[in-house]
One Martini backbone bead per residue (centre of mass of N, CA, C, O) as a GRO file, in nm:
protein
  226
    1MET     BB    1  18.379  12.734   9.468
    2THR     BB    2  18.157  12.950   9.382
    3THR     BB    3  17.921  13.022   9.113
    4GLY     BB    4  18.053  13.296   9.081
    5GLN     BB    5  18.370  13.253   9.037
    6ASN     BB    6  18.353  13.027   8.793
    7GLY     BB    7  18.161  13.227   8.604
    8LEU     BB    8  18.449  13.444   8.619
    9ARG     BB    9  18.609  13.234   8.479
   10GLU     BB   10  18.479  13.185   8.234
   11GLN     BB   11  18.492  13.482   8.146
   12LYS     BB   12  18.804  13.458   8.127
   13LYS     BB   13  18.826  13.256   7.936
   14GLN     BB   14  18.696  13.380   7.695
   15ALA     BB   15  18.804  13.605   7.646
   16THR     BB   16  19.101  13.511   7.567
   17ARG     BB   17  18.972  13.360   7.317
   18VAL     BB   18  18.863  13.565   7.189
   19ALA     BB   19  19.177  13.734   7.178
   20LEU     BB   20  19.327  13.479   7.009
   21ARG     BB   21  19.185  13.459   6.783
   22GLU     BB   22  19.150  13.793   6.696
   23ALA     BB   23  19.451  13.779   6.654
   24ALA     BB   24  19.494  13.531   6.426
   25LEU     BB   25  19.392  13.686   6.221
   26ARG     BB   26  19.452  13.949   6.191
   27LEU     BB   27  19.765  13.871   6.109
   28ALA     BB   28  19.705  13.666   5.887
   29LEU     BB   29  19.597  13.885   5.718
   30THR     BB   30  19.840  14.060   5.722
   31HIS     BB   31  20.086  13.836   5.694
   32GLY     BB   32  19.995  13.516   5.668
   33PRO     BB   33  20.002  13.178   5.738
   34GLY     BB   34  20.294  13.155   5.766
   35ASN     BB   35  20.410  13.446   5.944
   36VAL     BB   36  20.243  13.321   6.219
   37ARG     BB   37  20.311  13.291   6.580
   38VAL     BB   38  20.242  13.215   6.858
   39ASP     BB   39  20.365  13.450   6.991
   40ASP     BB   40  20.264  13.677   6.853
   41ILE     BB   41  19.945  13.604   6.960
   42ALA     BB   42  19.990  13.616   7.220
   43GLU     BB   43  20.085  13.907   7.263
   44ALA     BB   44  19.876  14.046   7.148
   45ALA     BB   45  19.673  13.919   7.390
   46GLY     BB   46  19.835  13.945   7.638
   47VAL     BB   47  19.983  13.651   7.653
   48SER     BB   48  20.105  13.347   7.687
   49PRO     BB   49  20.227  13.076   7.535
   50ARG     BB   50  20.130  12.871   7.746
   51THR     BB   51  19.843  12.945   7.733
   52TYR     BB   52  19.768  12.941   7.459
   53ASN     BB   53  19.836  12.613   7.457
   54ASN     BB   54  19.505  12.577   7.663
   55TYR     BB   55  19.336  12.692   7.360
   56PHE     BB   56  19.573  12.601   7.156
   57SER     BB   57  19.753  12.348   6.935
   58SER     BB   58  19.733  12.570   6.676
   59ARG     BB   59  19.769  12.860   6.425
   60GLU     BB   60  19.501  12.705   6.270
   61GLN     BB   61  19.284  12.676   6.512
   62ALA     BB   62  19.249  12.949   6.568
   63ILE     BB   63  19.186  13.127   6.297
   64VAL     BB   64  18.937  12.925   6.291
   65ALA     BB   65  18.790  12.997   6.526
   66ALA     BB   66  18.722  13.279   6.429
   67VAL     BB   67  18.543  13.188   6.228
   68THR     BB   68  18.389  12.913   6.371
   69ALA     BB   69  18.253  13.060   6.600
   70GLU     BB   70  17.966  12.910   6.726
   71ARG     BB   71  17.831  12.713   6.508
   72GLU     BB   72  17.698  12.474   6.695
   73SER     BB   73  17.530  12.626   6.844
   74ARG     BB   74  17.369  12.761   6.670
   75VAL     BB   75  17.257  12.502   6.525
   76VAL     BB   76  17.162  12.379   6.773
   77ALA     BB   77  16.937  12.598   6.825
   78ALA     BB   78  16.783  12.579   6.501
   79VAL     BB   79  16.655  12.331   6.597
   80ALA     BB   80  16.540  12.361   6.857
   81ALA     BB   81  16.320  12.596   6.744
   82ALA     BB   82  16.180  12.401   6.565
   83PRO     BB   83  15.887  12.394   6.478
   84ALA     BB   84  15.665  12.059   6.484
   85HIS     BB   85  15.620  12.087   6.166
   86VAL     BB   86  15.883  12.040   6.137
   87ARG     BB   87  16.101  11.852   5.951
   88LEU     BB   88  16.384  11.756   6.056
   89THR     BB   89  16.552  11.755   5.828
   90ASP     BB   90  16.495  12.091   5.761
   91ALA     BB   91  16.583  12.176   6.046
   92VAL     BB   92  16.910  12.085   5.949
   93THR     BB   93  16.908  12.172   5.678
   94GLU     BB   94  16.912  12.479   5.763
   95ALA     BB   95  17.067  12.513   5.999
   96VAL     BB   96  17.350  12.471   5.836
   97LEU     BB   97  17.323  12.651   5.572
   98GLU     BB   98  17.341  12.900   5.736
   99GLN     BB   99  17.615  12.874   5.904
  100TYR     BB  100  17.792  12.732   5.612
  101THR     BB  101  17.675  13.023   5.351
  102GLU     BB  102  17.719  13.249   5.613
  103PRO     BB  103  17.934  13.435   5.674
  104ARG     BB  104  18.080  13.619   5.937
  105ASP     BB  105  18.376  13.618   5.744
  106ARG     BB  106  18.518  13.650   5.502
  107ASP     BB  107  18.826  13.715   5.451
  108GLY     BB  108  18.844  13.434   5.616
  109LEU     BB  109  18.768  13.237   5.455
  110LEU     BB  110  18.976  13.292   5.225
  111LEU     BB  111  19.206  13.243   5.360
  112ILE     BB  112  19.067  12.909   5.429
  113THR     BB  113  19.069  12.857   5.103
  114THR     BB  114  19.407  12.917   5.029
  115SER     BB  115  19.483  12.682   5.249
  116PRO     BB  116  19.529  12.391   5.333
  117ALA     BB  117  19.598  12.397   5.665
  118LEU     BB  118  19.335  12.548   5.711
  119ARG     BB  119  19.131  12.359   5.550
  120ASP     BB  120  19.229  12.092   5.762
  121THR     BB  121  19.076  12.234   6.005
  122PHE     BB  122  18.828  12.353   5.905
  123LEU     BB  123  18.743  12.018   5.855
  124ASP     BB  124  18.728  11.935   6.155
  125THR     BB  125  18.538  12.167   6.262
  126THR     BB  126  18.273  11.923   6.228
  127THR     BB  127  18.276  11.757   6.510
  128ALA     BB  128  18.181  11.998   6.676
  129ILE     BB  129  17.872  11.908   6.666
  130GLU     BB  130  17.757  11.647   6.717
  131HIS     BB  131  17.695  11.636   7.067
  132PRO     BB  132  17.450  11.873   7.052
  133LEU     BB  133  17.321  11.738   6.839
  134ALA     BB  134  17.252  11.501   6.992
  135THR     BB  135  17.071  11.602   7.180
  136ALA     BB  136  16.856  11.773   7.019
  137ILE     BB  137  16.730  11.507   6.888
  138GLY     BB  138  16.635  11.387   7.147
  139ARG     BB  139  16.457  11.538   7.210
  140ARG     BB  140  16.268  11.598   6.945
  141LEU     BB  141  16.248  11.237   7.013
  142GLY     BB  142  16.212  11.153   7.287
  143ASP     BB  143  16.547  11.052   7.280
  144THR     BB  144  16.808  10.962   7.514
  145GLY     BB  145  16.850  10.632   7.580
  146THR     BB  146  16.939  10.582   7.234
  147PRO     BB  147  17.168  10.613   6.958
  148THR     BB  148  16.972  10.741   6.747
  149ALA     BB  149  17.130  11.064   6.751
  150ARG     BB  150  17.392  11.028   6.759
  151VAL     BB  151  17.392  10.896   6.486
  152LEU     BB  152  17.283  11.094   6.326
  153ALA     BB  153  17.489  11.353   6.417
  154ALA     BB  154  17.713  11.163   6.294
  155SER     BB  155  17.642  11.199   6.012
  156VAL     BB  156  17.557  11.510   5.964
  157ALA     BB  157  17.898  11.552   6.009
  158ALA     BB  158  17.976  11.388   5.773
  159ALA     BB  159  17.814  11.563   5.562
  160VAL     BB  160  17.970  11.827   5.584
  161ARG     BB  161  18.292  11.715   5.514
  162ILE     BB  162  18.224  11.605   5.275
  163ALA     BB  163  18.067  11.909   5.114
  164LEU     BB  164  18.304  12.079   5.180
  165ARG     BB  165  18.539  11.893   5.062
  166GLU     BB  166  18.395  11.943   4.745
  167TRP     BB  167  18.426  12.230   4.771
  168LEU     BB  168  18.720  12.249   4.855
  169GLN     BB  169  18.793  11.969   4.625
  170PRO     BB  170  18.755  11.963   4.308
  171PRO     BB  171  18.881  11.785   4.088
  172ALA     BB  172  18.825  12.067   3.875
  173ALA     BB  173  19.006  12.265   3.979
  174PRO     BB  174  19.102  12.577   3.978
  175LEU     BB  175  19.485  12.726   3.993
  176ALA     BB  176  19.670  12.899   4.177
  177ALA     BB  177  19.884  13.042   4.264
  178GLY     BB  178  20.098  12.746   4.364
  179GLY     BB  179  19.853  12.544   4.365
  180LEU     BB  180  19.566  12.648   4.455
  181VAL     BB  181  19.256  12.576   4.560
  182VAL     BB  182  18.965  12.750   4.451
  183PRO     BB  183  18.686  12.814   4.532
  184SER     BB  184  18.351  12.788   4.375
  185GLY     BB  185  18.107  12.941   4.533
  186SER     BB  186  17.865  12.733   4.720
  187PRO     BB  187  17.790  12.490   4.959
  188ALA     BB  188  17.496  12.451   4.930
  189GLU     BB  189  17.475  12.197   4.732
  190PRO     BB  190  17.679  11.975   4.882
  191LEU     BB  191  17.504  12.000   5.090
  192ARG     BB  192  17.227  11.883   5.039
  193SER     BB  193  17.291  11.652   4.936
  194ALA     BB  194  17.449  11.491   5.152
  195LEU     BB  195  17.178  11.537   5.327
  196ALA     BB  196  16.947  11.376   5.145
  197VAL     BB  197  17.074  11.091   5.230
  198LEU     BB  198  16.993  11.109   5.480
  199ALA     BB  199  16.644  11.152   5.547
  200PRO     BB  200  16.517  10.898   5.589
  201ALA     BB  201  16.608  10.856   5.860
  202LEU     BB  202  16.511  11.094   6.008
  203ASP     BB  203  16.231  11.053   5.942
  204ALA     BB  204  16.195  10.781   6.093
  205ALA     BB  205  16.290  10.885   6.383
  206GLU     BB  206  16.007  11.043   6.356
  207GLU     BB  207  15.793  10.842   6.291
  208GLU     BB  208  15.851  10.690   6.549
  209ALA     BB  209  15.787  10.918   6.791
  210GLU     BB  210  15.511  10.920   6.714
  211GLN     BB  211  15.423  10.714   6.788
  212ARG     BB  212  15.539  10.638   7.079
  213ALA     BB  213  15.354  10.897   7.161
  214GLY     BB  214  15.067  10.744   7.071
  215ARG     BB  215  15.096  10.525   7.269
  216SER     BB  216  15.111  10.652   7.528
  217ALA     BB  217  14.857  10.804   7.548
  218ARG     BB  218  14.704  10.547   7.488
  219ALA     BB  219  14.772  10.456   7.778
  220ALA     BB  220  14.673  10.704   7.935
  221ASP     BB  221  14.388  10.646   7.900
  222HIS     BB  222  14.358  10.364   7.951
  223ALA     BB  223  14.386  10.436   8.254
  224ALA     BB  224  14.205  10.642   8.310
  225SER     BB  225  13.960  10.465   8.237
  226ALA     BB  226  13.985  10.174   8.425
   0.00000   0.00000   0.00000
């Protein structure tokens, strides 16, 4: 298969994924998530239920994907684009806050926060940030050969999950009709607090990277003058 054919195939797959998640959210907003079947989503998107199962393992996953789509890539792009003078911990924190506190679909987010099944699936999506963020951090540190970037990225993903769980299920949360937890306010403060715990590790890794770069530069100068 040629490169052009591969590209066209990927475009078609992405279009199908988008159609499925948008249909899932639309139906959930109209009928309630508990009243939406996989068959309904597939029919609305113009594909078979079998095709649906190639993209999503549940209706909850498709509904949540409509709200969180490409979030991890936007976080990673923001970290990668941060100027060198911006601390790594600040770059990561601001990227996460921007994507998790400024939802592109507020109606969809409200639907998620008031449904226990959707909340659980929403929390599970935080793991998607780990691998691409590890790559971005590794490049920023000039270190892709050690576990440092992977450990830091995994810690960020865990911190985001913990913060969002705290926001979605606070200890003294008010209950709506039916016993549903309704979060109030923004997740910004829980996210800031959770990520602040990682600041010393991120700063230490960045300092080590700077020292390593300095040693390399001095060694290069010495070799050039020898």
